[in-house]
């Protein structure tokens, strides 16, 4: 796929499904649905293991995938999006939050784009969708975590206002047993929305 030269253009973004022009590639963004399991498993299993380490669970495992779909679709506790190009899954998001915890105002955003669809602007668009979903369910703070060597991912999140908040040493262990450091970035989405509203950019 061609690399992005301009920001993606979306029709009626934030309603689902909607389509997005990612530098000439037509991408559909939709909510995760009950029948998406097989497609999503194929997507997850094709990703390099290293790209999955930022998630606390291995979505390449069928039982983890089933639990994710149940949380998102049946229990409606984890808003999740799926991006497709030419009918094939090329990215997804999940917004973890727990109304019953001491951090009901906080959510963790997880975003992954397939290696051959990177650099088109899809990751940026999916993070923006995550902001909107977070605000729509009343979250005030978003965090995202990734291994410290994911320089592109860190640069992207920082360009969108996230700031490093914690470094977790040897925090995840890959399937070969090697441990990796995790950086946690955070974003005060409620304050950002307040500033946008003051500038008349609330929508
Ligand atoms: C992070 C990720 C979702 C980004 O997806 P993407 O579709 O490639 O992102 P985009 O095309 O929207 O934007 C990439 C931006 O990062 C920049 N970028 C990419 N690689 C970079 C690097 N190595 N150094 C600096 N900037 C980089 C691009 O220039 C672009 O910036 P621009 O919009 O100003 O041009 C994708 O790389 C991924 O799935 N990584 C593995 C999973 C992960 O670590 N997720 C983050 C944890 S939630």
Coordinates of N, CA and C and ligand atoms in Angstrom, one line a residue:
X1 N 0.8 -1.2 0.0 CA 0.0 0.0 0.0 C 0.9 1.3 0.0
X2 N 0.4 2.3 -0.7 CA 1.2 3.6 -0.7 C 1.2 4.3 0.6
X3 N 2.3 5.0 0.9 CA 2.4 5.7 2.2 C 1.6 7.0 2.1
X4 N 1.1 7.5 3.2 CA 0.3 8.7 3.3 C 1.0 10.0 2.9
X5 N 0.3 10.8 2.1 CA 0.8 12.1 1.8 C -0.1 13.2 2.5
X6 N -1.3 12.8 2.9 CA -2.2 13.8 3.5 C -3.0 13.0 4.5
X7 N -3.7 13.8 5.4 CA -4.5 13.2 6.4 C -5.7 12.4 5.8
X8 N -6.1 11.3 6.3 CA -7.2 10.5 5.7 C -8.5 11.4 5.8
X9 N -9.4 11.2 4.8 CA -10.6 11.9 4.7 C -11.8 10.9 5.0
X10 N -12.6 11.2 6.0 CA -13.6 10.2 6.4 C -15.0 10.9 6.2
X11 N -16.0 10.0 5.7 CA -17.4 10.5 5.7 C -18.0 10.1 7.0
X12 N -18.7 11.1 7.6 CA -19.4 10.9 8.8 C -18.7 10.1 9.8
X13 N -17.4 10.5 10.0 CA -16.6 9.8 11.0 C -17.3 9.8 12.4
X14 N -17.1 8.8 13.2 CA -17.6 8.6 14.5 C -19.0 8.0 14.5
X15 N -19.6 7.7 13.3 CA -20.8 6.9 13.2 C -20.3 5.6 12.5
X16 N -20.9 4.5 12.7 CA -20.4 3.2 12.2 C -21.5 2.4 11.5
X17 N -21.1 1.8 10.3 CA -19.8 1.9 9.7 C -19.6 3.2 8.9
X18 N -18.3 3.6 8.8 CA -18.1 4.7 7.9 C -16.8 4.4 7.1
X19 N -16.7 5.1 6.0 CA -15.5 4.9 5.1 C -14.5 6.0 5.1
X20 N -13.3 5.6 4.8 CA -12.2 6.5 5.0 C -11.3 6.4 3.8
X21 N -10.9 7.5 3.3 CA -9.9 7.5 2.2 C -8.5 7.6 2.8
X22 N -7.8 6.5 2.9 CA -6.5 6.5 3.4 C -5.5 6.5 2.3
X23 N -5.2 7.7 1.8 CA -4.2 7.9 0.7 C -4.6 7.0 -0.5
X24 N -5.9 7.0 -0.9 CA -6.3 6.3 -2.0 C -6.8 4.9 -1.7
X25 N -6.6 4.4 -0.5 CA -7.2 3.1 -0.1 C -8.5 3.3 0.6
X26 N -9.5 2.7 0.1 CA -10.8 2.8 0.8 C -10.9 1.9 2.0
X27 N -11.0 2.5 3.2 CA -11.0 1.7 4.4 C -12.4 1.9 5.1
X28 N -13.0 0.8 5.5 CA -14.2 0.8 6.3 C -13.9 0.6 7.8
X29 N -14.5 1.5 8.6 CA -14.3 1.4 10.0 C -15.7 1.0 10.6
X30 N -15.7 -0.1 11.3 CA -17.0 -0.5 11.9 C -16.8 -1.0 13.3
X31 N -17.9 -1.1 14.0 CA -17.9 -1.6 15.4 C -17.5 -3.1 15.3
X32 N -16.8 -3.6 16.3 CA -16.6 -5.1 16.3 C -18.0 -5.8 16.4
X33 N -18.2 -6.8 15.7 CA -19.5 -7.5 15.7 C -19.3 -9.0 16.0
X34 N -20.4 -9.7 16.4 CA -20.3 -11.1 16.8 C -19.6 -12.0 15.8
X35 N -19.9 -11.7 14.5 CA -19.4 -12.7 13.5 C -18.0 -12.4 13.1
X36 N -17.3 -11.5 13.7 CA -15.9 -11.1 13.3 C -14.8 -12.0 13.8
X37 N -15.2 -13.0 14.6 CA -14.1 -13.8 15.3 C -13.1 -14.4 14.3
X38 N -13.5 -15.1 13.3 CA -12.6 -15.8 12.4 C -11.6 -14.8 11.7
X39 N -12.2 -13.8 11.1 CA -11.4 -12.8 10.4 C -10.4 -12.1 11.3
X40 N -10.9 -11.8 12.5 CA -10.0 -11.1 13.5 C -8.9 -12.0 14.0
X41 N -9.2 -13.3 14.1 CA -8.2 -14.3 14.5 C -7.1 -14.4 13.4
X42 N -7.5 -14.4 12.1 CA -6.6 -14.4 11.0 C -5.7 -13.2 11.1
X43 N -6.3 -12.0 11.3 CA -5.5 -10.8 11.4 C -4.5 -10.8 12.5
X44 N -5.0 -11.3 13.7 CA -4.1 -11.3 14.9 C -3.0 -12.3 14.7
X45 N -3.3 -13.4 14.1 CA -2.2 -14.5 14.0 C -1.2 -14.1 13.0
X46 N -1.6 -13.2 12.0 CA -0.6 -12.8 11.0 C 0.3 -11.6 11.5
X47 N 0.0 -11.0 12.7 CA 0.8 -10.0 13.2 C 2.1 -10.5 13.9
X48 N 3.2 -9.9 13.7 CA 4.4 -10.3 14.5 C 4.1 -10.3 16.0
X49 N 4.6 -11.3 16.7 CA 4.3 -11.4 18.1 C 4.7 -10.1 18.8
X50 N 5.7 -9.4 18.4 CA 6.2 -8.2 19.0 C 5.1 -7.1 19.0
X51 N 4.3 -7.1 17.9 CA 3.3 -6.1 17.8 C 2.1 -6.3 18.8
X52 N 2.1 -7.5 19.4 CA 1.0 -7.8 20.3 C 1.3 -7.6 21.8
X53 N 2.6 -7.4 22.0 CA 3.1 -7.4 23.4 C 2.5 -6.3 24.3
X54 N 2.1 -5.2 23.6 CA 1.5 -4.1 24.4 C 0.2 -4.4 25.0
X55 N -0.5 -5.5 24.6 CA -1.7 -5.9 25.2 C -1.5 -6.8 26.3
X56 N -2.3 -6.7 27.4 CA -2.0 -7.5 28.5 C -2.3 -9.0 28.2
X57 N -3.2 -9.2 27.2 CA -3.5 -10.6 26.8 C -3.1 -10.8 25.4
X58 N -2.9 -12.1 25.1 CA -2.5 -12.5 23.7 C -3.7 -12.8 22.9
X59 N -4.1 -11.8 22.0 CA -5.4 -12.0 21.2 C -5.2 -13.0 20.1
X60 N -4.0 -13.5 19.9 CA -3.8 -14.6 19.0 C -4.3 -15.9 19.5
X61 N -4.8 -16.0 20.8 CA -5.3 -17.2 21.3 C -6.8 -17.2 21.2
X62 N -7.4 -18.2 20.7 CA -8.9 -18.3 20.4 C -9.7 -17.9 21.7
X63 N -9.3 -18.4 22.9 CA -10.1 -18.1 24.1 C -10.1 -16.7 24.5
X64 N -8.9 -16.0 24.2 CA -8.8 -14.6 24.5 C -9.7 -13.8 23.5
X65 N -9.6 -14.2 22.2 CA -10.5 -13.5 21.2 C -11.9 -13.6 21.6
X66 N -12.4 -14.9 22.0 CA -13.8 -15.1 22.4 C -14.2 -14.1 23.5
X67 N -13.3 -14.0 24.5 CA -13.5 -13.2 25.7 C -13.6 -11.7 25.3
X68 N -12.8 -11.3 24.4 CA -12.8 -9.9 23.9 C -14.2 -9.6 23.2
X69 N -14.6 -10.5 22.3 CA -15.8 -10.3 21.6 C -17.0 -10.3 22.6
X70 N -17.0 -11.2 23.6 CA -18.1 -11.2 24.6 C -18.1 -9.9 25.3
X71 N -16.9 -9.4 25.8 CA -16.9 -8.1 26.6 C -17.4 -7.0 25.7
X72 N -17.0 -7.0 24.4 CA -17.3 -5.8 23.6 C -18.7 -5.9 23.0
X73 N -19.1 -7.0 22.5 CA -20.4 -7.1 21.8 C -21.6 -7.5 22.7
X74 N -21.4 -8.5 23.5 CA -22.5 -9.0 24.4 C -22.7 -8.1 25.6
X75 N -21.6 -7.8 26.3 CA -21.6 -7.1 27.6 C -21.5 -5.6 27.4
X76 N -21.1 -5.2 26.2 CA -20.9 -3.8 25.8 C -20.0 -3.0 26.8
X77 N -19.0 -3.7 27.3 CA -18.1 -3.1 28.2 C -16.8 -2.6 27.6
X78 N -16.5 -2.9 26.4 CA -15.2 -2.6 25.8 C -15.4 -2.1 24.3
X79 N -15.7 -0.8 24.1 CA -15.9 -0.4 22.7 C -14.7 -0.8 21.8
X80 N -15.0 -1.4 20.7 CA -13.9 -1.9 19.8 C -14.3 -1.6 18.4
X81 N -13.3 -1.3 17.6 CA -13.5 -1.0 16.2 C -12.7 -2.0 15.3
X82 N -13.2 -2.2 14.1 CA -12.4 -3.0 13.1 C -12.3 -2.2 11.8
X83 N -11.1 -2.2 11.3 CA -10.9 -1.5 10.0 C -10.6 -2.5 8.9
X84 N -11.3 -2.4 7.8 CA -11.2 -3.3 6.7 C -10.8 -2.6 5.4
X85 N -10.0 -3.2 4.6 CA -9.8 -2.7 3.2 C -10.0 -3.9 2.3
X86 N -10.7 -3.7 1.2 CA -11.0 -4.8 0.3 C -11.5 -6.0 1.0
X87 N -12.4 -5.7 2.1 CA -13.0 -6.8 2.8 C -12.1 -7.5 3.8
X88 N -10.8 -7.1 3.9 CA -9.9 -7.8 4.8 C -9.6 -6.9 6.0
X89 N -9.5 -7.5 7.2 CA -9.2 -6.8 8.4 C -7.8 -6.3 8.3
X90 N -7.6 -4.9 8.5 CA -6.2 -4.4 8.5 C -5.9 -3.6 9.8
X91 N -6.9 -3.5 10.7 CA -6.6 -2.8 11.9 C -7.7 -3.0 12.9
X92 N -7.5 -2.7 14.2 CA -8.5 -2.8 15.2 C -8.2 -1.9 16.4
X93 N -9.2 -1.7 17.2 CA -9.0 -0.9 18.4 C -9.8 -1.6 19.6
X94 N -9.4 -1.4 20.8 CA -10.2 -1.7 21.9 C -10.0 -0.7 23.0
X95 N -11.1 -0.3 23.6 CA -11.0 0.7 24.7 C -11.4 0.0 26.0
X96 N -10.4 -0.3 26.8 CA -10.7 -1.0 28.1 C -11.0 0.0 29.2
X97 N -12.1 -0.3 29.9 CA -12.3 0.5 31.1 C -13.2 -0.3 32.1
X98 N -13.2 0.1 33.3 CA -14.0 -0.6 34.3 C -14.7 0.3 35.2
X99 N -16.1 0.3 35.0 CA -16.9 1.2 35.8 C -16.9 0.9 37.3
X100 N -16.5 -0.4 37.6 CA -16.6 -0.8 39.0 C -15.3 -0.6 39.7
X101 N -14.3 -0.1 39.0 CA -13.0 0.1 39.7 C -12.9 1.5 40.3
X102 N -11.7 1.8 41.0 CA -11.5 3.1 41.5 C -11.0 4.1 40.4
X103 N -11.0 3.6 39.2 CA -10.6 4.4 38.1 C -11.7 4.4 37.0
X104 N -12.9 4.7 37.3 CA -14.0 4.6 36.3 C -13.9 5.7 35.3
X105 N -13.0 6.7 35.6 CA -12.8 7.8 34.6 C -11.7 7.6 33.7
X106 N -11.1 6.4 33.8 CA -9.8 6.1 33.0 C -10.1 5.0 32.0
X107 N -9.5 5.1 30.8 CA -9.6 4.0 29.9 C -8.2 3.7 29.3
X108 N -8.1 2.5 28.8 CA -6.8 2.2 28.1 C -7.1 1.9 26.6
X109 N -6.5 2.6 25.7 CA -6.7 2.5 24.3 C -5.7 1.5 23.7
X110 N -6.2 0.6 22.9 CA -5.3 -0.3 22.2 C -5.6 -0.2 20.7
X111 N -4.5 0.0 20.0 CA -4.7 0.1 18.5 C -3.6 -0.7 17.8
X112 N -4.0 -1.4 16.8 CA -3.0 -2.1 16.0 C -3.4 -2.1 14.5
X113 N -2.4 -1.9 13.7 CA -2.6 -1.8 12.2 C -1.7 -2.8 11.6
X114 N -2.2 -3.6 10.6 CA -1.3 -4.6 10.0 C -0.1 -3.9 9.3
X115 N 1.0 -4.6 9.3 CA 2.3 -4.1 8.9 C 2.2 -3.5 7.5
X116 N 1.5 -4.1 6.6 CA 1.4 -3.6 5.2 C 0.5 -2.5 5.0
X117 N -0.3 -2.1 6.1 CA -1.2 -0.9 5.9 C -0.7 0.3 6.8
X118 N 0.5 0.2 7.3 CA 1.0 1.3 8.1 C 1.5 2.5 7.3
X119 N 1.4 3.7 7.9 CA 1.9 4.9 7.3 C 0.9 5.5 6.4
X120 N -0.4 5.0 6.4 CA -1.4 5.6 5.5 C -2.3 6.6 6.3
X121 N -2.1 6.7 7.6 CA -2.9 7.6 8.4 C -4.0 6.8 9.2
X122 N -4.1 5.5 9.0 CA -5.1 4.8 9.7 C -5.0 4.8 11.2
X123 N -3.7 4.6 11.6 CA -3.5 4.5 13.1 C -3.9 5.8 13.7
X124 N -3.6 7.0 13.1 CA -4.0 8.3 13.6 C -5.5 8.4 13.7
X125 N -6.2 8.0 12.6 CA -7.6 8.0 12.6 C -8.2 7.2 13.7
X126 N -7.7 6.0 13.9 CA -8.3 5.1 14.9 C -8.1 5.6 16.3
X127 N -7.0 6.3 16.5 CA -6.8 6.9 17.8 C -7.8 8.1 18.0
X128 N -8.0 8.8 17.0 CA -9.1 9.9 17.1 C -10.4 9.3 17.4
X129 N -10.7 8.2 16.8 CA -12.0 7.5 17.0 C -12.0 7.1 18.5
X130 N -10.9 6.6 19.0 CA -10.8 6.2 20.4 C -11.1 7.4 21.4
X131 N -10.6 8.6 21.0 CA -10.9 9.8 21.8 C -12.4 10.0 21.9
X132 N -13.0 9.9 20.7 CA -14.4 10.2 20.7 C -15.2 9.2 21.5
X133 N -14.9 7.9 21.3 CA -15.5 6.9 22.1 C -15.3 7.1 23.6
X134 N -14.1 7.5 24.0 CA -13.8 7.7 25.4 C -14.7 8.8 25.9
X135 N -14.7 9.9 25.2 CA -15.5 11.1 25.7 C -17.0 10.7 25.7
X136 N -17.5 9.9 24.8 CA -18.9 9.6 24.7 C -19.3 8.7 25.9
X137 N -18.4 8.0 26.5 CA -18.8 7.2 27.7 C -18.3 7.9 29.0
X138 N -17.9 9.1 28.9 CA -17.6 9.9 30.1 C -16.2 9.7 30.6
X139 N -15.3 9.1 29.8 CA -13.9 8.9 30.3 C -13.2 10.3 30.3
X140 N -12.2 10.4 31.2 CA -11.5 11.7 31.3 C -10.0 11.6 31.0
X141 N -9.5 10.3 31.2 CA -8.1 10.1 31.0 C -7.9 8.8 30.2
X142 N -7.0 8.9 29.2 CA -6.7 7.7 28.4 C -5.3 7.4 28.6
X143 N -5.0 6.1 28.7 CA -3.6 5.6 28.6 C -3.4 4.7 27.5
X144 N -2.1 4.6 27.0 CA -1.8 3.6 26.0 C -0.4 3.1 26.4
X145 N -0.2 1.8 26.2 CA 1.1 1.3 26.5 C 1.7 0.5 25.4
X146 N 3.0 0.5 25.3 CA 3.7 -0.1 24.2 C 5.1 -0.4 24.6
X147 N 5.8 -1.4 23.9 CA 7.2 -1.7 24.3 C 8.0 -0.5 23.9
X148 N 9.1 -0.2 24.6 CA 9.9 1.0 24.5 C 10.5 1.1 23.1
X149 N 10.7 0.0 22.4 CA 11.3 0.0 21.1 C 10.3 0.4 19.9
X150 N 9.0 0.5 20.3 CA 8.0 0.9 19.2 C 8.1 2.4 19.0
X151 N 9.2 2.8 18.4 CA 9.5 4.3 18.3 C 8.4 5.0 17.4
X152 N 7.9 4.3 16.4 CA 6.9 5.0 15.5 C 5.6 5.2 16.3
X153 N 5.2 4.1 17.0 CA 4.0 4.2 17.8 C 4.1 5.3 18.9
X154 N 5.2 5.4 19.6 CA 5.4 6.4 20.6 C 5.3 7.8 20.0
X155 N 6.0 8.0 18.8 CA 6.0 9.3 18.1 C 4.6 9.6 17.8
X156 N 3.8 8.7 17.3 CA 2.5 8.9 16.8 C 1.6 9.4 18.0
X157 N 1.6 8.6 19.1 CA 0.8 8.9 20.3 C 1.2 10.3 20.9
X158 N 2.6 10.6 20.9 CA 3.0 11.9 21.4 C 2.5 13.0 20.5
X159 N 2.5 12.8 19.2 CA 2.0 13.8 18.3 C 0.6 14.1 18.5
X160 N -0.1 13.2 19.2 CA -1.6 13.4 19.4 C -1.8 13.9 20.9
X161 N -0.8 14.3 21.6 CA -1.0 14.8 22.9 C -0.7 13.9 24.1
X162 N -0.4 12.6 23.8 CA -0.1 11.7 24.9 C 1.3 12.1 25.4
X163 N 1.5 11.9 26.7 CA 2.8 12.1 27.3 C 3.2 10.9 28.2
X164 N 4.6 10.6 28.1 CA 5.0 9.4 28.9 C 4.7 9.6 30.4
X165 N 4.2 8.6 31.0 CA 3.9 8.7 32.4 C 4.6 7.7 33.3
X166 N 4.9 6.5 32.7 CA 5.5 5.5 33.5 C 6.3 4.6 32.6
X167 N 7.4 4.1 33.2 CA 8.2 3.1 32.5 C 8.2 1.8 33.4
X168 N 7.7 0.7 32.8 CA 7.6 -0.5 33.5 C 8.6 -1.5 33.0
X169 N 9.6 -1.7 33.9 CA 10.8 -2.5 33.4 C 10.5 -4.0 33.4
X170 N 11.0 -4.6 32.3 CA 10.8 -6.1 32.2 C 9.4 -6.5 32.5
X171 N 8.4 -5.8 31.9 CA 7.0 -6.0 32.3 C 6.3 -7.0 31.5
X172 N 6.7 -7.3 30.3 CA 6.0 -8.3 29.5 C 7.1 -9.4 29.1
X173 N 6.6 -10.6 28.9 CA 7.5 -11.7 28.5 C 7.0 -12.3 27.2
X174 N 7.8 -12.3 26.2 CA 7.3 -12.9 24.9 C 7.3 -14.4 25.0
X175 N 6.8 -15.1 23.8 CA 6.7 -16.5 23.9 C 8.0 -17.2 24.1
X176 N 9.1 -16.5 23.7 CA 10.4 -17.2 23.8 C 11.0 -17.0 25.3
X177 N 10.3 -16.2 26.1 CA 10.7 -16.0 27.5 C 11.4 -14.7 27.7
X178 N 11.7 -13.9 26.6 CA 12.4 -12.7 26.7 C 11.5 -11.6 27.3
X179 N 12.1 -10.8 28.2 CA 11.3 -9.7 28.8 C 11.5 -8.4 28.1
X180 N 10.5 -7.6 28.1 CA 10.6 -6.2 27.5 C 10.0 -5.2 28.4
X181 N 10.6 -4.0 28.3 CA 10.1 -2.8 29.0 C 8.9 -2.2 28.3
X182 N 8.0 -1.7 29.1 CA 6.8 -1.0 28.6 C 6.8 0.4 29.0
X183 N 6.4 1.3 28.1 CA 6.2 2.7 28.4 C 4.7 2.9 28.4
X184 N 4.2 3.6 29.5 CA 2.8 4.0 29.5 C 2.7 5.5 29.3
X185 N 1.9 5.8 28.3 CA 1.6 7.2 27.9 C 0.2 7.6 28.3
X186 N 0.0 8.8 28.7 CA -1.4 9.2 29.1 C -1.8 10.5 28.4
X187 N -3.1 10.7 28.4 CA -3.7 11.9 27.8 C -4.9 12.3 28.6
X188 N -5.0 13.6 29.0 CA -6.1 14.1 29.7 C -7.2 14.5 28.7
X189 N -8.0 13.6 28.2 CA -8.9 13.9 27.1 C -10.0 14.9 27.5
X190 N -10.4 14.9 28.7 CA -11.4 15.8 29.2 C -10.9 17.2 29.1
X191 N -9.7 17.4 29.6 CA -9.1 18.8 29.5 C -8.9 19.2 28.1
X192 N -8.5 18.3 27.2 CA -8.3 18.7 25.8 C -9.6 19.0 25.2
X193 N -10.7 18.3 25.5 CA -12.0 18.6 25.0 C -12.4 20.0 25.4
X194 N -12.2 20.3 26.7 CA -12.5 21.6 27.3 C -11.8 22.7 26.5
X195 N -10.5 22.5 26.2 CA -9.8 23.6 25.4 C -10.3 23.7 24.0
X196 N -10.7 22.6 23.4 CA -11.3 22.7 22.1 C -12.6 23.4 22.1
X197 N -13.4 23.2 23.1 CA -14.7 23.8 23.2 C -14.5 25.3 23.3
X198 N -13.5 25.7 24.2 CA -13.2 27.2 24.4 C -12.8 27.8 23.0
X199 N -12.1 27.0 22.2 CA -11.7 27.6 20.9 C -12.8 27.4 19.8
X200 N -14.0 26.9 20.2 CA -15.1 26.8 19.3 C -14.9 25.6 18.4
X201 N -14.1 24.6 18.8 CA -13.8 23.4 18.0 C -14.4 22.2 18.7
X202 N -15.5 22.4 19.5 CA -16.0 21.3 20.3 C -16.4 20.0 19.6
X203 N -16.9 20.2 18.4 CA -17.3 19.0 17.6 C -16.2 18.2 17.0
Ligands
LIG1 C1 1.1 2.4 16.1 C2 0.4 2.0 14.9 C3 -1.0 1.7 15.2 C4 0.4 3.2 13.9 O1 -0.4 2.8 12.8 P1 -0.2 3.6 11.3 O2 -1.4 3.3 10.6 O3 1.1 3.3 10.7 O4 -0.2 5.1 11.8 P2 -0.3 6.4 10.9 O5 -0.1 6.0 9.4 O6 -1.6 7.1 11.2 O7 0.7 7.4 11.4 C5 2.0 7.1 11.6 C6 2.6 8.4 12.1 O8 3.7 8.0 12.8 C7 4.9 8.4 12.1 N1 5.8 7.4 12.3 C8 5.8 6.1 11.8 N2 6.9 5.5 12.1 C9 7.7 6.3 12.8 C10 9.0 6.3 13.3 N3 9.7 5.2 13.3 N4 9.5 7.4 13.9 C11 8.8 8.5 13.9 N5 7.6 8.7 13.4 C12 7.0 7.6 12.8 C13 4.5 8.6 10.7 O9 5.3 9.5 10.1 C14 3.1 9.2 10.9 O10 3.1 10.6 11.2 P3 2.3 11.7 10.3 O11 0.9 11.4 10.5 O12 2.7 13.0 11.0 O13 2.8 11.5 8.9 C15 1.1 0.8 14.2 O14 2.5 1.1 14.0 C16 1.0 -0.5 15.0 O15 0.0 -1.2 14.9 N6 2.1 -0.8 15.8 C17 2.1 -2.0 16.6 C18 1.1 -2.0 17.8 C19 1.4 -0.9 18.7 O16 2.5 -0.7 19.2 N7 0.4 -0.1 19.1 C20 0.5 1.0 20.0 C21 0.0 0.6 21.3 S1 -1.7 1.0 21.6

